[in-house]
Short mmCIF file of C-alpha atoms and ligand atoms in Angstrom, two decimals:
data_model
loop_
_atom_site.label_atom_id
_atom_site.label_comp_id
_atom_site.label_asym_id
_atom_site.label_seq_id
_atom_site.Cartn_x
_atom_site.Cartn_y
_atom_site.Cartn_z
CA UNK X 1 -29.70 -11.62 27.86
CA UNK X 2 -30.10 -8.01 26.69
CA UNK X 3 -27.76 -5.15 25.91
CA UNK X 4 -28.38 -2.36 28.41
CA UNK X 5 -25.59 0.12 27.63
CA UNK X 6 -22.83 0.81 25.15
CA UNK X 7 -20.17 3.49 25.49
CA UNK X 8 -16.76 4.49 24.17
CA UNK X 9 -13.46 4.94 25.96
CA UNK X 10 -11.11 7.13 23.90
CA UNK X 11 -7.59 7.30 25.29
CA UNK X 12 -3.98 7.83 24.31
CA UNK X 13 -1.57 5.77 26.44
CA UNK X 14 1.41 6.51 24.13
CA UNK X 15 -0.92 6.33 21.10
CA UNK X 16 -4.64 6.74 20.42
CA UNK X 17 -7.17 3.95 20.95
CA UNK X 18 -10.96 3.91 20.68
CA UNK X 19 -12.56 1.15 22.74
CA UNK X 20 -16.19 0.09 22.91
CA UNK X 21 -17.71 -1.39 26.05
CA UNK X 22 -21.10 -3.13 25.81
CA UNK X 23 -22.97 -3.97 29.02
CA UNK X 24 -25.81 -6.44 29.54
CA UNK X 25 -28.61 -6.99 32.02
CA UNK X 26 -26.73 -10.01 33.42
CA UNK X 27 -23.75 -7.93 34.50
CA UNK X 28 -21.52 -9.37 31.76
CA UNK X 29 -19.78 -6.86 29.50
CA UNK X 30 -17.66 -7.11 26.36
CA UNK X 31 -14.88 -5.01 24.83
CA UNK X 32 -14.29 -4.15 21.17
CA UNK X 33 -11.49 -2.17 19.48
CA UNK X 34 -12.63 0.68 17.20
CA UNK X 35 -9.26 2.25 16.39
CA UNK X 36 -8.64 3.57 12.87
CA UNK X 37 -5.18 5.12 12.90
CA UNK X 38 -5.24 8.85 12.15
CA UNK X 39 -9.04 8.91 11.75
CA UNK X 40 -10.04 7.78 15.25
CA UNK X 41 -12.77 10.29 15.98
CA UNK X 42 -14.62 9.58 12.73
CA UNK X 43 -15.25 6.04 13.98
CA UNK X 44 -16.10 7.29 17.47
CA UNK X 45 -18.74 9.65 16.04
CA UNK X 46 -20.12 6.95 13.70
CA UNK X 47 -20.56 4.61 16.63
CA UNK X 48 -21.87 7.16 19.09
CA UNK X 49 -24.30 8.90 16.76
CA UNK X 50 -25.44 6.09 14.48
CA UNK X 51 -24.76 2.63 15.93
CA UNK X 52 -24.84 2.50 19.71
CA UNK X 53 -28.44 3.71 20.10
CA UNK X 54 -29.57 0.82 17.87
CA UNK X 55 -27.98 -1.80 20.14
CA UNK X 56 -29.93 -1.22 23.33
CA UNK X 57 -32.36 -4.04 24.09
CA UNK X 58 -30.86 -6.50 21.58
CA UNK X 59 -29.72 -10.01 22.48
CA UNK X 60 -25.88 -9.98 22.41
CA UNK X 61 -25.82 -13.64 21.27
CA UNK X 62 -27.30 -12.64 17.88
CA UNK X 63 -23.92 -11.75 16.34
CA UNK X 64 -24.91 -12.71 12.79
CA UNK X 65 -28.17 -10.78 12.80
CA UNK X 66 -26.62 -7.70 14.43
CA UNK X 67 -23.78 -7.81 11.89
CA UNK X 68 -26.24 -7.88 8.99
CA UNK X 69 -28.34 -5.16 10.63
CA UNK X 70 -25.34 -2.82 10.87
CA UNK X 71 -23.96 -3.72 7.42
CA UNK X 72 -27.07 -3.96 5.25
CA UNK X 73 -29.05 -1.62 7.44
CA UNK X 74 -26.60 1.23 6.81
CA UNK X 75 -27.30 0.85 3.06
CA UNK X 76 -23.87 2.35 2.17
CA UNK X 77 -21.79 -0.76 2.90
CA UNK X 78 -18.03 -1.27 3.34
CA UNK X 79 -15.45 1.45 3.91
CA UNK X 80 -12.97 1.61 6.80
CA UNK X 81 -15.11 3.77 9.12
CA UNK X 82 -18.21 1.59 8.77
CA UNK X 83 -16.35 -1.70 8.95
CA UNK X 84 -14.24 -0.63 11.96
CA UNK X 85 -17.43 0.40 13.75
CA UNK X 86 -19.12 -2.92 12.96
CA UNK X 87 -15.98 -4.75 14.07
CA UNK X 88 -15.98 -3.03 17.45
CA UNK X 89 -19.56 -4.12 18.11
CA UNK X 90 -19.00 -7.63 16.77
CA UNK X 91 -15.86 -8.29 18.84
CA UNK X 92 -17.51 -6.96 22.01
CA UNK X 93 -20.45 -9.30 21.44
CA UNK X 94 -18.20 -12.33 20.92
CA UNK X 95 -16.40 -11.36 24.13
CA UNK X 96 -19.77 -11.36 25.94
CA UNK X 97 -20.67 -14.75 24.46
CA UNK X 98 -17.40 -16.29 25.63
CA UNK X 99 -17.82 -14.86 29.12
CA UNK X 100 -21.48 -15.95 29.33
CA UNK X 101 -20.56 -19.49 28.25
CA UNK X 102 -17.48 -19.42 30.48
CA UNK X 103 -15.12 -20.43 27.67
CA UNK X 104 -12.25 -18.80 25.75
CA UNK X 105 -13.32 -17.34 22.43
CA UNK X 106 -11.33 -19.85 20.36
CA UNK X 107 -13.67 -22.59 21.53
CA UNK X 108 -16.56 -20.81 19.82
CA UNK X 109 -14.62 -20.51 16.55
CA UNK X 110 -13.77 -24.15 16.03
CA UNK X 111 -11.55 -24.93 18.99
CA UNK X 112 -7.77 -25.36 18.89
CA UNK X 113 -6.32 -26.30 15.51
CA UNK X 114 -2.77 -25.88 16.85
CA UNK X 115 -0.87 -25.43 20.09
CA UNK X 116 0.23 -21.85 19.46
CA UNK X 117 0.08 -19.00 16.98
CA UNK X 118 3.28 -18.35 15.01
CA UNK X 119 4.09 -14.63 15.16
CA UNK X 120 6.52 -12.28 13.47
CA UNK X 121 7.81 -9.08 14.93
CA UNK X 122 9.45 -5.93 13.53
CA UNK X 123 13.21 -5.50 13.22
CA UNK X 124 14.52 -2.29 11.78
CA UNK X 125 17.64 -0.21 11.51
CA UNK X 126 18.94 2.96 9.97
CA UNK X 127 21.30 0.80 7.91
CA UNK X 128 22.02 -2.88 7.22
CA UNK X 129 24.25 -3.50 10.29
CA UNK X 130 21.59 -2.01 12.59
CA UNK X 131 18.85 -4.05 10.93
CA UNK X 132 20.98 -7.21 11.30
CA UNK X 133 21.49 -6.51 15.03
CA UNK X 134 17.79 -5.93 15.43
CA UNK X 135 16.83 -9.24 13.75
CA UNK X 136 19.41 -11.03 15.92
CA UNK X 137 17.96 -9.46 19.06
CA UNK X 138 14.50 -10.81 18.27
CA UNK X 139 15.85 -14.23 17.33
CA UNK X 140 17.59 -14.29 20.73
CA UNK X 141 14.20 -13.53 22.33
CA UNK X 142 12.82 -16.63 20.61
CA UNK X 143 11.15 -15.22 17.48
CA UNK X 144 11.16 -17.63 14.56
CA UNK X 145 9.93 -15.01 12.08
CA UNK X 146 11.06 -11.40 11.78
CA UNK X 147 10.10 -8.57 9.44
CA UNK X 148 13.19 -6.60 8.38
CA UNK X 149 13.20 -2.97 7.22
CA UNK X 150 16.27 -0.71 6.87
CA UNK X 151 16.95 2.87 5.89
CA UNK X 152 17.56 3.26 2.15
CA UNK X 153 20.81 5.18 1.49
CA UNK X 154 19.99 8.59 0.05
CA UNK X 155 16.36 8.51 1.24
CA UNK X 156 15.73 10.37 4.49
CA UNK X 157 13.23 8.73 6.89
CA UNK X 158 12.48 5.49 5.02
CA UNK X 159 9.34 3.51 5.93
CA UNK X 160 9.66 1.34 9.02
CA UNK X 161 12.83 2.96 10.39
CA UNK X 162 12.71 4.41 13.92
CA UNK X 163 13.58 8.01 14.66
CA UNK X 164 16.28 8.93 17.22
CA UNK X 165 16.42 5.66 19.13
CA UNK X 166 12.65 5.52 19.87
CA UNK X 167 10.73 2.34 19.04
CA UNK X 168 9.20 2.58 15.56
CA UNK X 169 5.64 3.96 15.67
CA UNK X 170 3.81 4.79 12.44
CA UNK X 171 1.52 7.60 13.71
CA UNK X 172 2.94 10.81 15.12
CA UNK X 173 1.23 13.46 17.21
CA UNK X 174 0.48 16.77 15.54
CA UNK X 175 -0.13 17.29 11.84
CA UNK X 176 1.23 14.76 9.28
CA UNK X 177 4.99 14.74 8.82
CA UNK X 178 6.43 14.30 5.32
CA UNK X 179 8.95 11.66 4.34
CA UNK X 180 10.85 11.08 1.11
CA UNK X 181 10.85 8.19 -1.31
CA UNK X 182 12.91 6.95 -4.25
CA UNK X 183 11.86 3.71 -5.90
CA UNK X 184 15.12 3.55 -7.87
CA UNK X 185 17.30 3.73 -4.75
CA UNK X 186 15.07 1.26 -2.89
CA UNK X 187 15.08 -1.34 -5.66
CA UNK X 188 18.85 -1.16 -5.88
CA UNK X 189 19.22 -1.49 -2.13
CA UNK X 190 16.60 -4.00 -0.88
CA UNK X 191 18.22 -7.23 -2.19
CA UNK X 192 21.50 -6.34 -0.48
CA UNK X 193 19.70 -6.16 2.88
CA UNK X 194 18.31 -9.67 2.54
CA UNK X 195 21.52 -11.08 1.09
CA UNK X 196 23.37 -9.88 4.19
CA UNK X 197 20.68 -11.23 6.54
CA UNK X 198 20.79 -14.69 4.92
CA UNK X 199 24.61 -14.81 4.90
CA UNK X 200 24.78 -13.87 8.58
CA UNK X 201 21.67 -15.62 9.93
CA UNK X 202 21.35 -18.75 7.79
CA UNK X 203 18.25 -20.08 6.14
CA UNK X 204 16.06 -21.17 9.06
CA UNK X 205 14.68 -17.86 10.33
CA UNK X 206 11.59 -16.67 8.46
CA UNK X 207 12.27 -13.23 7.00
CA UNK X 208 9.45 -10.93 5.93
CA UNK X 209 9.46 -7.51 4.30
CA UNK X 210 6.88 -4.74 3.87
CA UNK X 211 6.96 -2.76 0.62
CA UNK X 212 4.07 -0.62 1.91
CA UNK X 213 2.25 -0.20 -1.42
CA UNK X 214 5.08 1.81 -2.96
CA UNK X 215 5.81 0.11 -6.27
CA UNK X 216 4.15 -0.27 -9.64
CA UNK X 217 3.37 -3.87 -10.64
CA UNK X 218 6.44 -4.26 -12.88
CA UNK X 219 8.71 -2.74 -10.21
CA UNK X 220 7.22 -5.16 -7.67
CA UNK X 221 7.87 -8.01 -10.11
CA UNK X 222 11.53 -6.99 -10.29
CA UNK X 223 11.77 -6.81 -6.50
CA UNK X 224 10.14 -10.20 -6.01
CA UNK X 225 12.48 -11.79 -8.55
CA UNK X 226 15.57 -10.21 -7.03
CA UNK X 227 14.56 -11.47 -3.55
CA UNK X 228 13.95 -15.08 -4.64
CA UNK X 229 17.44 -16.32 -3.65
CA UNK X 230 16.73 -15.18 -0.07
CA UNK X 231 13.39 -17.07 0.09
CA UNK X 232 11.31 -14.58 2.03
CA UNK X 233 8.28 -15.78 3.98
CA UNK X 234 6.50 -12.96 2.17
CA UNK X 235 6.79 -9.65 0.37
CA UNK X 236 3.98 -7.48 1.76
CA UNK X 237 1.84 -4.94 -0.10
CA UNK X 238 4.12 -4.79 -3.14
CA UNK X 239 1.79 -2.31 -4.81
CA UNK X 240 -1.54 -0.65 -4.02
CA UNK X 241 -4.28 -3.27 -4.24
CA UNK X 242 -7.28 -1.27 -5.39
CA UNK X 243 -6.42 -2.53 -8.87
CA UNK X 244 -6.53 -6.24 -8.22
CA UNK X 245 -5.23 -7.22 -11.67
CA UNK X 246 -1.87 -5.58 -10.80
CA UNK X 247 -1.04 -8.77 -9.00
CA UNK X 248 -1.35 -10.84 -12.18
CA UNK X 249 1.66 -9.05 -13.57
CA UNK X 250 3.70 -9.57 -10.40
CA UNK X 251 2.75 -13.25 -10.30
CA UNK X 252 3.88 -13.82 -13.90
CA UNK X 253 7.42 -12.93 -12.88
CA UNK X 254 8.14 -14.15 -9.38
CA UNK X 255 7.63 -16.97 -6.89
CA UNK X 256 8.24 -14.73 -3.85
CA UNK X 257 5.07 -15.19 -1.77
CA UNK X 258 2.77 -12.18 -1.53
CA UNK X 259 0.74 -10.85 1.42
CA UNK X 260 -1.70 -8.02 1.08
CA UNK X 261 -4.85 -6.49 2.53
CA UNK X 262 -4.11 -4.58 5.73
CA UNK X 263 -6.12 -1.68 4.25
CA UNK X 264 -8.94 -3.93 3.02
CA UNK X 265 -12.19 -3.91 4.92
CA UNK X 266 -14.26 -6.66 3.35
CA UNK X 267 -13.97 -9.99 1.62
CA UNK X 268 -15.09 -8.24 -1.55
CA UNK X 269 -11.78 -6.34 -1.62
CA UNK X 270 -9.92 -9.62 -1.85
CA UNK X 271 -12.06 -12.28 -3.42
CA UNK X 272 -10.63 -11.90 -6.93
CA UNK X 273 -7.09 -11.95 -5.58
CA UNK X 274 -7.87 -15.25 -3.94
CA UNK X 275 -9.91 -16.81 -6.72
CA UNK X 276 -7.11 -16.20 -9.21
CA UNK X 277 -4.33 -17.35 -6.84
CA UNK X 278 -2.71 -13.91 -6.90
CA UNK X 279 -1.84 -13.75 -3.21
CA UNK X 280 -0.66 -16.20 -0.57
CA UNK X 281 -1.62 -14.44 2.67
CA UNK X 282 -4.57 -12.20 3.49
CA UNK X 283 -3.77 -9.38 5.93
CA UNK X 284 -7.21 -7.85 6.39
CA UNK X 285 -7.56 -7.75 10.12
CA UNK X 286 -10.45 -8.14 12.52
CA UNK X 287 -10.71 -4.49 13.56
CA UNK X 288 -10.83 -3.00 10.05
CA UNK X 289 -12.58 -5.91 8.38
CA UNK X 290 -15.94 -6.13 10.13
CA UNK X 291 -14.96 -8.13 13.21
CA UNK X 292 -14.75 -11.83 13.95
CA UNK X 293 -17.97 -12.66 12.10
CA UNK X 294 -16.62 -11.35 8.79
CA UNK X 295 -12.99 -12.39 9.37
CA UNK X 296 -14.09 -16.00 9.91
CA UNK X 297 -16.03 -15.99 6.63
CA UNK X 298 -13.06 -14.42 4.84
CA UNK X 299 -10.67 -17.00 6.28
CA UNK X 300 -13.00 -19.84 5.22
CA UNK X 301 -13.25 -18.40 1.70
CA UNK X 302 -9.45 -18.03 1.57
CA UNK X 303 -9.03 -21.65 2.61
CA UNK X 304 -10.72 -22.81 -0.61
CA UNK X 305 -7.85 -21.23 -2.54
CA UNK X 306 -5.03 -22.24 -0.18
CA UNK X 307 -4.59 -18.65 0.93
CA UNK X 308 -3.57 -18.38 4.57
CA UNK X 309 -4.16 -15.69 7.17
CA UNK X 310 -1.43 -13.22 8.09
CA UNK X 311 -3.25 -10.47 9.93
CA UNK X 312 -2.06 -6.94 10.45
CA UNK X 313 -0.89 -6.47 14.04
CA UNK X 314 0.88 -3.12 14.29
CA UNK X 315 0.65 -0.98 17.44
CA UNK X 316 -2.42 0.89 16.18
CA UNK X 317 -4.40 -2.34 16.61
CA UNK X 318 -5.13 -2.45 20.32
CA UNK X 319 -4.50 -5.47 22.57
CA UNK X 320 -8.21 -6.23 22.11
CA UNK X 321 -7.64 -6.82 18.39
CA UNK X 322 -4.44 -8.73 19.15
CA UNK X 323 -6.36 -11.07 21.46
CA UNK X 324 -9.16 -11.52 18.92
CA UNK X 325 -6.61 -12.36 16.20
CA UNK X 326 -4.90 -14.90 18.46
CA UNK X 327 -8.20 -16.65 19.23
CA UNK X 328 -9.09 -16.82 15.54
CA UNK X 329 -5.53 -17.80 14.61
CA UNK X 330 -5.60 -20.69 17.04
CA UNK X 331 -8.87 -21.91 15.57
CA UNK X 332 -8.87 -21.56 11.77
CA UNK X 333 -7.25 -24.34 9.77
CA UNK X 334 -5.63 -22.00 7.22
CA UNK X 335 -3.81 -19.82 9.73
CA UNK X 336 -0.43 -18.65 8.37
CA UNK X 337 1.25 -16.18 10.71
CA UNK X 338 0.28 -13.25 12.94
CA UNK X 339 2.06 -9.87 13.10
CA UNK X 340 3.12 -8.89 16.61
CA UNK X 341 4.49 -5.38 16.96
CA UNK X 342 5.03 -4.71 20.66
CA UNK X 343 2.77 -2.26 22.46
CA UNK X 344 4.42 0.09 24.92
CA UNK X 345 4.38 -0.87 28.63
CA UNK X 346 1.89 1.96 29.20
CA UNK X 347 -0.51 0.59 26.54
CA UNK X 348 -0.18 -2.87 28.08
CA UNK X 349 -0.88 -1.30 31.49
CA UNK X 350 -4.17 0.15 30.25
CA UNK X 351 -5.18 -3.00 28.35
CA UNK X 352 -4.20 -5.89 30.61
CA UNK X 353 -4.32 -9.15 28.72
CA UNK X 354 -4.02 -12.88 29.10
CA UNK X 355 -2.08 -13.55 25.89
CA UNK X 356 1.50 -14.74 26.18
CA UNK X 357 4.59 -15.27 24.02
CA UNK X 358 6.80 -18.32 24.21
CA UNK X 359 9.51 -19.51 21.80
CA UNK X 360 8.12 -17.88 18.66
CA UNK X 361 4.45 -18.61 19.33
CA UNK X 362 1.70 -16.70 21.09
CA UNK X 363 -1.30 -18.06 22.93
CA UNK X 364 -4.53 -16.14 23.65
CA UNK X 365 -4.88 -17.66 27.13
CA UNK X 366 -7.82 -19.59 28.54
CA UNK X 367 -9.82 -16.84 30.25
CA UNK X 368 -13.48 -16.69 29.19
CA UNK X 369 -14.08 -14.47 26.14
CA UNK X 370 -11.16 -12.45 24.78
CA UNK X 371 -9.11 -12.29 27.97
CA UNK X 372 -8.53 -8.52 27.87
CA UNK X 373 -9.51 -5.89 30.46
CA UNK X 374 -9.26 -2.11 30.33
CA UNK X 375 -8.14 -0.04 33.30
CA UNK X 376 -10.45 2.93 32.77
CA UNK X 377 -8.97 5.01 35.59
CA UNK X 378 -5.52 4.74 34.03
CA UNK X 379 -6.92 5.30 30.53
CA UNK X 380 -8.57 8.54 31.72
CA UNK X 381 -5.15 9.97 32.57
CA UNK X 382 -4.18 9.82 28.87
CA UNK X 383 -6.75 11.71 26.80
CA UNK X 384 -6.89 11.59 22.99
CA UNK X 385 -4.28 13.63 21.12
CA UNK X 386 -4.53 14.35 17.42
CA UNK X 387 -2.07 12.18 15.48
CA UNK X 388 -1.52 11.25 11.85
CA UNK X 389 0.35 8.80 9.70
CA UNK X 390 3.05 10.52 7.65
CA UNK X 391 2.70 11.32 3.97
CA UNK X 392 5.47 10.60 1.44
CA UNK X 393 6.85 12.51 -1.51
CA UNK X 394 9.20 11.48 -4.29
CA UNK X 395 12.55 13.28 -4.43
CA UNK X 396 11.04 15.78 -6.93
CA UNK X 397 8.18 16.61 -4.54
CA UNK X 398 5.41 14.49 -6.10
CA UNK X 399 3.05 13.05 -3.49
CA UNK X 400 3.26 9.26 -3.45
CA UNK X 401 2.00 6.30 -1.39
CA UNK X 402 3.37 6.28 2.14
O1 LIG E 501 -1.74 2.34 10.62
C1 LIG E 501 -0.88 1.90 9.62
C2 LIG E 501 0.19 0.99 10.17
O2 LIG E 501 -0.34 0.01 11.01
C3 LIG E 501 0.96 0.34 9.05
O3 LIG E 501 1.71 1.32 8.40
C4 LIG E 501 1.88 -0.75 9.60
O4 LIG E 501 2.21 -1.57 7.39
C5 LIG E 501 2.18 -1.78 8.58
C6 LIG E 501 2.45 -3.14 9.07
O5 LIG E 501 2.59 -4.01 8.22
O6 LIG E 501 2.49 -3.34 10.27
MG1 LIG E 502 2.12 -3.42 6.30
#
């Protein structure tokens, strides 16, 4: 089998997505997600100008060799634009392999290690009562695990809180908006949110929380300690992870489990965190972390240190990435949990998919390959629109981590 064509579909059905389609001489094609939120066209240009011409004529079954060719062959290595581009190619090739062998992707990754993939979704509210209602709503829908975020009193537009009744969506069209942040107010407030949730909801539901890289290590240590009575499933991204030794300080003070890595793009960003038992869940996802080929290696490395997977799954990761994550999640032994933030009905209309949700678990479906199709005619009606993630400033105006 040979690759005969590769092209991009850039569309914006409620939000931007970059999708790669690879065609072969046997009429089988594969899809890969190449979306990097707020920097979409950088990846599109990288693929179009530098990667796609190199694919024509290659055997799509050679996923390892093509991965190495794109990674080592670029010389520069790593970085979100490179690794998202490689991921798009890699996922599309695995999709082709599954279709050619007439089997769902999970069968090529080790087969089923479990019946379903435990997922968590996003509950949020402007205040604690709204957040409580939101968690309850998802529990009523069958979710066994829910991430809870609430507006911090005195801090306008806190992370994870929807604006004016719309579903929460991190990127916004136009130039970046600015939001405010106060660590002091947040640290005083966050334990009261989880105290209320535990009192009202009991101890069975898994509760998760995203700190979104906003604290220093000692502040994160205080937060983790103060949340211990409410036994969170995890505290996510307690501080920026470029400085991996930050997590040693957090670990010295708290047993609240830690998840990090949604902004990582290679195993080398995380290997020290794993080797030194500084994290419990790795969030680096397939689309930003070099595709299935590299995610599988990262998961296998993590397994040596009893670190489990907990992949990023916000709306900026297209249904193609969601499907890929569900296939891998079904297969790897050290799967932990998968994020599932709902796409809009329009996004789901463009990317029709076989995956399903039932009683807290998702399943990738049994269609050959990934089990996702793109409706290109519908996609064409929603062209790309510039959009950005917000930036954040402290109350005195200092730029800080969003
Ligand atoms: O593109 C960035 C978002 O996906 C991110 O802000 C969402 O932190 C996030 C999460 O955990 O889903
Ligand atoms: Mg996050």
